[in-house]
Amino acid sequence: MKCLRPIGIALGCTMLASGAMAQLSITPPPAQTPPPAKKEAPKPKVHSPVAKKPTPKPAASATPKPAASPTPSPTPTQAVDDPNVDLVYGAYQRGMYKTAFDLATARAQNSNDAKAMTMLGELYANGLGVKRDYVKADEWYKRASDAGDREAMFALAMMKIAGRGGAVDKDAAVKLLASSAKLGEPKAAYNLALLYLDGQTLPQDLRRSAELLRMAADAGSPEAQYALATFYKEGTGVPKDLEKAARLLQAASLADNVDAEVEYAIALYNGSGTPRNVPAAVALLRKAARQNSAIAQNRLAHVLATGAGAPADKVEALKWHMVAKTAGKGDPDLDDILADMSPEDRAKGEAAARKWIGNNVK
């Protein structure tokens, strides 16, 4: 029986680095004996609070993409018992940043409202409705943090890690993250977990990292669910448990975490920690491939080229192989498997790849 095999994960992280936490790989082998897997060493994805200008409903996908810079963006929480603060947040959500700024300023000055202060920090940090000013953002986040707002604590911590609004101060950032996590902020728990995993800013503590990831995962963070699944899969900081890993991967996949979709596809294909379901596995690979996961594109190409889990389709296989290769995921094995294609089929596959790349690769 042919297997999809995940590549081993090298655990470790670089704070504020972008990229997928664990780029897993699956390789349907051409023979009964699977080829040895090549190891990759990707980095965990920091849950950076980078803010993009909010757009009207519907909301964007829950799966964040790696950010270019660590600009804070705590996404202020509505205070349902205060209609004035709801007006502030509502204006922010609709892109009426100047209105949000004016309303938040009045609330902060007249009522010392912590959520309004956090909003002002958000607006200044991202230049929304006002000129970007990290110093003022730092000031407002600090006032909100002192007033007990957990999202302000998180945003201020990320600013201090990045050295925005002042000098880099990782010790202060750690304290703020710990306070925010204690108050239930999942982004703070996730980032603090990465610091314990990294072992540079804090002494490496895999158990504590797992505890914090569990806090964030239970709060619904797809990144934390995926990271904790990796811990259970590898037995890192927790007892090895493939069933728990599969459940966490499923949860993160439902939130459109692309890396989780790829590894959950592996688990479904192999029946690892979950009942085997090859059609569902291939469907997830297709979904992740369409979301521009080069690894999913590469593995889907293997499935289609060999007919291992789906009807063989070398034209479609060549398309995804070429798309993945453009993203840096070359594969000499696929070159060999697809070498005997007719000129007509090869031309069709190449044309499909060029069309996809032109429409989807930025």
mmCIF file of C-alpha atoms in Angstrom, residues 1 242 246 264-278:
data_model
loop_
_atom_site.group_PDB
_atom_site.id
_atom_site.type_symbol
_atom_site.label_atom_id
_atom_site.label_comp_id
_atom_site.label_asym_id
_atom_site.label_seq_id
_atom_site.Cartn_x
_atom_site.Cartn_y
_atom_site.Cartn_z
ATOM 1 C CA MET A 1 0.000 0.000 0.000
ATOM 2 C CA LEU A 242 -1.520 10.755 17.195
ATOM 3 C CA ALA A 246 -5.260 14.529 14.273
ATOM 4 C CA TYR A 264 -4.225 16.545 8.080
ATOM 5 C CA ALA A 265 -4.390 15.274 4.505
ATOM 6 C CA ILE A 266 -1.400 13.083 5.337
ATOM 7 C CA ALA A 267 -3.098 11.755 8.453
ATOM 8 C CA LEU A 268 -6.293 11.000 6.549
ATOM 9 C CA TYR A 269 -4.427 9.318 3.700
ATOM 10 C CA ASN A 270 -2.435 7.081 6.037
ATOM 11 C CA GLY A 271 -5.086 6.600 8.737
ATOM 12 C CA SER A 272 -2.696 8.080 11.276
ATOM 13 C CA GLY A 273 -4.625 8.966 14.435
ATOM 14 C CA THR A 274 -7.873 9.074 12.454
ATOM 15 C CA PRO A 275 -9.809 6.665 10.217
ATOM 16 C CA ARG A 276 -8.281 6.414 6.754
ATOM 17 C CA ASN A 277 -10.109 8.513 4.167
ATOM 18 C CA VAL A 278 -8.198 8.864 0.925
#
